[in-house]
């Protein structure tokens, strides 16, 4: 996996017909791959080496907050597959499920 795979991920993320699950997982994968290739940015300087979540957000045209939430949701889906994420039709429903089942323990 390398730069070409990352370009494919970016193109797929920008498509409009992805499910929320696919979109979140691809964003998390894109961050992971770019940080694996270029390293993790540890400075807020725009010229610092490495890649940050803010860099990825800018690259795919979303906010840092949205990207952060999507990556967190992807990680939660991976950690708790038994919660039935596929029953959620939207990202909003998935966040609600996450909050109800994981945060509050219901």
Tab-separated table of N, CA and C in Angstrom:
chain	number	residue	atom	x	y	z
A	1	UNK	N	0.842	-1.182	0.000
A	1	UNK	CA	0.000	0.000	0.000
A	1	UNK	C	0.881	1.237	0.000
A	2	UNK	N	0.486	2.177	-0.772
A	2	UNK	CA	1.292	3.376	-0.834
A	2	UNK	C	0.494	4.539	-1.349
A	3	UNK	N	1.174	5.378	-2.078
A	3	UNK	CA	0.565	6.622	-2.539
A	3	UNK	C	-0.623	6.389	-3.464
A	4	UNK	N	-0.527	5.414	-4.363
A	4	UNK	CA	-1.626	5.160	-5.299
A	4	UNK	C	-2.875	4.697	-4.557
A	5	UNK	N	-2.690	3.826	-3.573
A	5	UNK	CA	-3.824	3.358	-2.780
A	5	UNK	C	-4.460	4.534	-2.054
A	6	UNK	N	-3.633	5.424	-1.544
A	6	UNK	CA	-4.132	6.598	-0.839
A	6	UNK	C	-4.932	7.508	-1.777
A	7	UNK	N	-4.476	7.655	-2.996
A	7	UNK	CA	-5.201	8.464	-3.984
A	7	UNK	C	-6.564	7.831	-4.268
A	8	UNK	N	-6.588	6.507	-4.393
A	8	UNK	CA	-7.854	5.809	-4.617
A	8	UNK	C	-8.810	6.028	-3.444
A	9	UNK	N	-8.293	5.954	-2.221
A	9	UNK	CA	-9.130	6.195	-1.045
A	9	UNK	C	-9.715	7.599	-1.075
A	10	UNK	N	-8.883	8.583	-1.371
A	10	UNK	CA	-9.345	9.969	-1.417
A	10	UNK	C	-10.448	10.133	-2.459
A	11	UNK	N	-10.270	9.536	-3.633
A	11	UNK	CA	-11.292	9.631	-4.681
A	11	UNK	C	-12.587	8.965	-4.226
A	12	UNK	N	-12.470	7.823	-3.574
A	12	UNK	CA	-13.657	7.122	-3.094
A	12	UNK	C	-14.387	7.917	-2.014
A	13	UNK	N	-13.648	8.564	-1.128
A	13	UNK	CA	-14.256	9.363	-0.069
A	13	UNK	C	-15.066	10.505	-0.662
A	14	UNK	N	-14.588	11.078	-1.743
A	14	UNK	CA	-15.259	12.225	-2.360
A	14	UNK	C	-16.500	11.826	-3.159
A	15	UNK	N	-16.661	10.513	-3.432
A	15	UNK	CA	-17.871	10.059	-4.119
A	15	UNK	C	-19.068	10.259	-3.208
A	16	UNK	N	-20.213	10.454	-3.779
A	16	UNK	CA	-21.413	10.739	-2.994
A	16	UNK	C	-22.193	9.483	-2.612
A	17	UNK	N	-21.912	8.331	-3.183
A	17	UNK	CA	-22.742	7.153	-2.952
A	17	UNK	C	-22.174	6.163	-1.935
A	18	UNK	N	-21.277	6.614	-1.093
A	18	UNK	CA	-20.736	5.747	-0.047
A	18	UNK	C	-21.707	5.661	1.117
A	19	UNK	N	-21.752	4.506	1.762
A	19	UNK	CA	-22.509	4.421	3.008
A	19	UNK	C	-21.697	5.149	4.073
A	20	UNK	N	-22.351	5.536	5.157
A	20	UNK	CA	-21.623	6.221	6.227
A	20	UNK	C	-20.527	5.316	6.779
A	21	UNK	N	-20.783	4.005	6.812
A	21	UNK	CA	-19.775	3.066	7.334
A	21	UNK	C	-18.540	3.059	6.443
A	22	UNK	N	-18.751	2.979	5.138
A	22	UNK	CA	-17.631	2.979	4.195
A	22	UNK	C	-16.852	4.284	4.289
A	23	UNK	N	-17.580	5.393	4.346
A	23	UNK	CA	-16.945	6.704	4.407
A	23	UNK	C	-16.062	6.831	5.652
A	24	UNK	N	-16.596	6.477	6.802
A	24	UNK	CA	-15.832	6.588	8.053
A	24	UNK	C	-14.598	5.686	8.027
A	25	UNK	N	-14.775	4.470	7.569
A	25	UNK	CA	-13.649	3.527	7.517
A	25	UNK	C	-12.573	3.993	6.544
A	26	UNK	N	-12.978	4.551	5.411
A	26	UNK	CA	-12.002	5.032	4.436
A	26	UNK	C	-11.221	6.228	4.963
A	27	UNK	N	-11.903	7.120	5.672
A	27	UNK	CA	-11.208	8.271	6.245
A	27	UNK	C	-10.170	7.811	7.266
A	28	UNK	N	-10.533	6.859	8.107
A	28	UNK	CA	-9.591	6.338	9.101
A	28	UNK	C	-8.412	5.655	8.411
A	29	UNK	N	-8.694	4.917	7.365
A	29	UNK	CA	-7.642	4.223	6.621
A	29	UNK	C	-6.725	5.217	5.922
A	30	UNK	N	-7.291	6.267	5.379
A	30	UNK	CA	-6.482	7.281	4.703
A	30	UNK	C	-5.507	7.941	5.681
A	31	UNK	N	-5.994	8.302	6.864
A	31	UNK	CA	-5.119	8.893	7.877
A	31	UNK	C	-4.018	7.907	8.264
A	32	UNK	N	-4.394	6.658	8.494
A	32	UNK	CA	-3.421	5.648	8.906
A	32	UNK	C	-2.334	5.462	7.844
A	33	UNK	N	-2.742	5.361	6.595
A	33	UNK	CA	-1.769	5.128	5.515
A	33	UNK	C	-0.853	6.334	5.339
A	34	UNK	N	-1.418	7.537	5.327
A	34	UNK	CA	-0.568	8.717	5.130
A	34	UNK	C	0.404	8.894	6.294
A	35	UNK	N	-0.050	8.599	7.498
A	35	UNK	CA	0.868	8.715	8.642
A	35	UNK	C	1.916	7.612	8.605
A	36	UNK	N	1.556	6.469	8.064
A	36	UNK	CA	2.533	5.387	7.909
A	36	UNK	C	3.597	5.784	6.879
A	37	UNK	N	3.190	6.432	5.821
A	37	UNK	CA	4.116	6.839	4.764
A	37	UNK	C	4.964	8.040	5.182
A	38	UNK	N	4.310	9.091	5.714
A	38	UNK	CA	4.979	10.367	5.973
A	38	UNK	C	5.292	10.631	7.441
A	39	UNK	N	4.759	9.820	8.328
A	39	UNK	CA	4.955	10.038	9.750
A	39	UNK	C	3.834	10.885	10.339
A	40	UNK	N	3.773	10.892	11.652
A	40	UNK	CA	2.756	11.657	12.360
A	40	UNK	C	3.282	13.058	12.617
A	41	UNK	N	2.518	14.059	12.219
A	41	UNK	CA	2.913	15.447	12.443
A	41	UNK	C	2.754	15.755	13.929
A	42	UNK	N	3.813	16.242	14.547
A	42	UNK	CA	3.774	16.550	15.977
A	42	UNK	C	3.788	18.041	16.259
A	43	UNK	N	3.848	18.829	15.207
A	43	UNK	CA	3.873	20.281	15.338
A	43	UNK	C	2.669	20.882	14.620
A	44	UNK	N	2.234	22.027	15.064
A	44	UNK	CA	1.126	22.711	14.386
A	44	UNK	C	1.603	23.569	13.223
A	45	UNK	N	2.896	23.651	13.038
A	45	UNK	CA	3.441	24.417	11.926
A	45	UNK	C	3.016	23.779	10.602
A	46	UNK	N	2.540	24.582	9.649
A	46	UNK	CA	2.129	24.012	8.364
A	46	UNK	C	3.287	23.387	7.586
A	47	UNK	N	4.516	23.733	7.936
A	47	UNK	CA	5.675	23.202	7.226
A	47	UNK	C	6.346	22.040	7.968
A	48	UNK	N	5.770	21.642	9.085
A	48	UNK	CA	6.339	20.526	9.849
A	48	UNK	C	6.206	19.238	9.058
A	49	UNK	N	7.105	18.335	9.311
A	49	UNK	CA	7.068	17.037	8.634
A	49	UNK	C	5.940	16.193	9.201
A	50	UNK	N	5.462	15.266	8.367
A	50	UNK	CA	4.425	14.347	8.798
A	50	UNK	C	3.041	14.794	8.361
A	51	UNK	N	2.045	14.027	8.778
A	51	UNK	CA	0.655	14.274	8.400
A	51	UNK	C	-0.201	14.303	9.660
A	52	UNK	N	-1.078	15.284	9.722
A	52	UNK	CA	-2.002	15.391	10.857
A	52	UNK	C	-3.429	15.177	10.373
A	53	UNK	N	-4.332	15.046	11.318
A	53	UNK	CA	-5.740	14.921	10.982
A	53	UNK	C	-6.223	16.183	10.258
A	54	UNK	N	-5.696	17.335	10.658
A	54	UNK	CA	-6.067	18.590	9.987
A	54	UNK	C	-5.636	18.574	8.512
A	55	UNK	N	-4.472	18.005	8.235
A	55	UNK	CA	-3.998	17.913	6.849
A	55	UNK	C	-4.952	17.073	6.007
A	56	UNK	N	-5.360	15.948	6.555
A	56	UNK	CA	-6.276	15.051	5.830
A	56	UNK	C	-7.619	15.739	5.624
A	57	UNK	N	-8.127	16.399	6.668
A	57	UNK	CA	-9.409	17.098	6.565
A	57	UNK	C	-9.364	18.119	5.432
A	58	UNK	N	-8.292	18.876	5.376
A	58	UNK	CA	-8.139	19.881	4.326
A	58	UNK	C	-8.084	19.216	2.952
A	59	UNK	N	-7.363	18.120	2.870
A	59	UNK	CA	-7.193	17.409	1.606
A	59	UNK	C	-8.519	16.889	1.049
A	60	UNK	N	-9.394	16.416	1.931
A	60	UNK	CA	-10.654	15.848	1.443
A	60	UNK	C	-11.822	16.841	1.520
A	61	UNK	N	-11.539	18.061	1.985
A	61	UNK	CA	-12.551	19.102	1.973
A	61	UNK	C	-13.596	18.990	3.067
A	62	UNK	N	-13.151	18.644	4.266
A	62	UNK	CA	-14.063	18.572	5.403
A	62	UNK	C	-13.420	19.271	6.593
A	63	UNK	N	-14.159	19.422	7.655
A	63	UNK	CA	-13.597	20.070	8.833
A	63	UNK	C	-12.822	19.055	9.677
A	64	UNK	N	-11.917	19.568	10.474
A	64	UNK	CA	-11.160	18.722	11.388
A	64	UNK	C	-12.108	18.008	12.346
A	65	UNK	N	-13.114	18.719	12.835
A	65	UNK	CA	-14.075	18.135	13.783
A	65	UNK	C	-14.846	16.982	13.151
A	66	UNK	N	-15.293	17.158	11.913
A	66	UNK	CA	-16.028	16.091	11.224
A	66	UNK	C	-15.138	14.883	11.007
A	67	UNK	N	-13.926	15.115	10.554
A	67	UNK	CA	-13.000	14.005	10.332
A	67	UNK	C	-12.710	13.276	11.635
A	68	UNK	N	-12.481	14.011	12.685
A	68	UNK	CA	-12.200	13.416	13.984
A	68	UNK	C	-13.356	12.530	14.441
A	69	UNK	N	-14.576	13.035	14.317
A	69	UNK	CA	-15.754	12.253	14.714
A	69	UNK	C	-15.917	11.012	13.849
A	70	UNK	N	-15.693	11.148	12.549
A	70	UNK	CA	-15.825	10.008	11.644
A	70	UNK	C	-14.795	8.930	11.949
A	71	UNK	N	-13.568	9.331	12.239
A	71	UNK	CA	-12.524	8.361	12.566
A	71	UNK	C	-12.836	7.685	13.899
A	72	UNK	N	-13.319	8.458	14.852
A	72	UNK	CA	-13.715	7.887	16.140
A	72	UNK	C	-14.846	6.875	15.953
A	73	UNK	N	-15.805	7.197	15.095
A	73	UNK	CA	-16.901	6.266	14.826
A	73	UNK	C	-16.385	5.003	14.145
A	74	UNK	N	-15.467	5.146	13.206
A	74	UNK	CA	-14.881	3.971	12.534
A	74	UNK	C	-14.188	3.067	13.541
A	75	UNK	N	-13.446	3.665	14.459
A	75	UNK	CA	-12.759	2.880	15.486
A	75	UNK	C	-13.748	2.188	16.404
A	76	UNK	N	-14.834	2.874	16.747
A	76	UNK	CA	-15.856	2.294	17.613
A	76	UNK	C	-16.567	1.146	16.903
A	77	UNK	N	-16.850	1.306	15.620
A	77	UNK	CA	-17.498	0.233	14.854
A	77	UNK	C	-16.609	-1.002	14.807
A	78	UNK	N	-15.324	-0.779	14.693
A	78	UNK	CA	-14.384	-1.901	14.653
A	78	UNK	C	-14.289	-2.578	16.023
A	79	UNK	N	-14.310	-1.790	17.064
A	79	UNK	CA	-14.172	-2.316	18.418
A	79	UNK	C	-15.436	-3.024	18.913
A	80	UNK	N	-16.603	-2.553	18.464
A	80	UNK	CA	-17.876	-3.112	18.919
A	80	UNK	C	-18.757	-3.536	17.734
A	81	UNK	N	-18.326	-4.499	16.936
A	81	UNK	CA	-19.108	-4.887	15.753
A	81	UNK	C	-20.463	-5.509	16.116
A	82	UNK	N	-20.571	-6.022	17.306
A	82	UNK	CA	-21.795	-6.699	17.727
A	82	UNK	C	-22.985	-5.758	17.936
A	83	UNK	N	-22.767	-4.458	17.873
A	83	UNK	CA	-23.852	-3.509	18.110
A	83	UNK	C	-24.793	-3.354	16.918
A	84	UNK	N	-24.477	-3.950	15.794
A	84	UNK	CA	-25.379	-3.908	14.651
A	84	UNK	C	-25.387	-2.585	13.914
A	85	UNK	N	-24.214	-2.083	13.604
A	85	UNK	CA	-24.073	-0.790	12.933
A	85	UNK	C	-24.812	-0.742	11.608
A	86	UNK	N	-24.903	-1.884	10.937
A	86	UNK	CA	-25.562	-1.919	9.625
A	86	UNK	C	-27.048	-1.576	9.714
A	87	UNK	N	-27.637	-1.641	10.901
A	87	UNK	CA	-29.043	-1.259	11.082
A	87	UNK	C	-29.226	0.258	11.049
A	88	UNK	N	-28.159	0.979	11.309
A	88	UNK	CA	-28.214	2.443	11.279
A	88	UNK	C	-28.170	2.907	9.827
A	89	UNK	N	-29.126	3.731	9.459
A	89	UNK	CA	-29.201	4.199	8.076
A	89	UNK	C	-28.338	5.428	7.832
A	90	UNK	N	-28.054	6.170	8.895
A	90	UNK	CA	-27.283	7.406	8.748
A	90	UNK	C	-26.193	7.471	9.819
A	91	UNK	N	-25.267	8.374	9.586
A	91	UNK	CA	-24.211	8.616	10.554
A	91	UNK	C	-24.806	9.117	11.869
A	92	UNK	N	-25.836	9.940	11.768
A	92	UNK	CA	-26.505	10.457	12.965
A	92	UNK	C	-27.045	9.309	13.825
A	93	UNK	N	-27.667	8.324	13.197
A	93	UNK	CA	-28.181	7.165	13.933
A	93	UNK	C	-27.032	6.382	14.564
A	94	UNK	N	-25.919	6.270	13.846
A	94	UNK	CA	-24.759	5.545	14.374
A	94	UNK	C	-24.170	6.261	15.585
A	95	UNK	N	-24.089	7.582	15.529
A	95	UNK	CA	-23.583	8.334	16.686
A	95	UNK	C	-24.522	8.171	17.877
A	96	UNK	N	-25.817	8.141	17.604
A	96	UNK	CA	-26.801	7.954	18.664
A	96	UNK	C	-26.634	6.569	19.298
A	97	UNK	N	-26.457	5.541	18.460
A	97	UNK	CA	-26.226	4.183	18.959
A	97	UNK	C	-24.960	4.139	19.800
A	98	UNK	N	-23.909	4.768	19.312
A	98	UNK	CA	-22.638	4.809	20.044
A	98	UNK	C	-22.837	5.438	21.419
A	99	UNK	N	-23.530	6.549	21.438
A	99	UNK	CA	-23.746	7.249	22.706
A	99	UNK	C	-24.601	6.417	23.652
A	100	UNK	N	-25.672	5.829	23.142
A	100	UNK	CA	-26.573	5.050	23.983
A	100	UNK	C	-25.930	3.779	24.526
A	101	UNK	N	-25.231	3.063	23.678
A	101	UNK	CA	-24.723	1.743	24.055
A	101	UNK	C	-23.351	1.771	24.710
A	102	UNK	N	-22.508	2.672	24.256
A	102	UNK	CA	-21.133	2.646	24.729
A	102	UNK	C	-20.900	3.689	25.817
A	103	UNK	N	-21.356	4.887	25.591
A	103	UNK	CA	-21.109	5.956	26.555
A	103	UNK	C	-21.963	5.760	27.804
A	104	UNK	N	-23.269	5.482	27.608
A	104	UNK	CA	-24.159	5.352	28.767
A	104	UNK	C	-24.281	3.915	29.246
A	105	UNK	N	-23.879	2.946	28.409
A	105	UNK	CA	-23.930	1.549	28.799
A	105	UNK	C	-25.312	0.921	28.738
A	106	UNK	N	-26.277	1.552	28.064
A	106	UNK	CA	-27.645	1.005	27.955
A	106	UNK	C	-27.712	-0.124	26.992
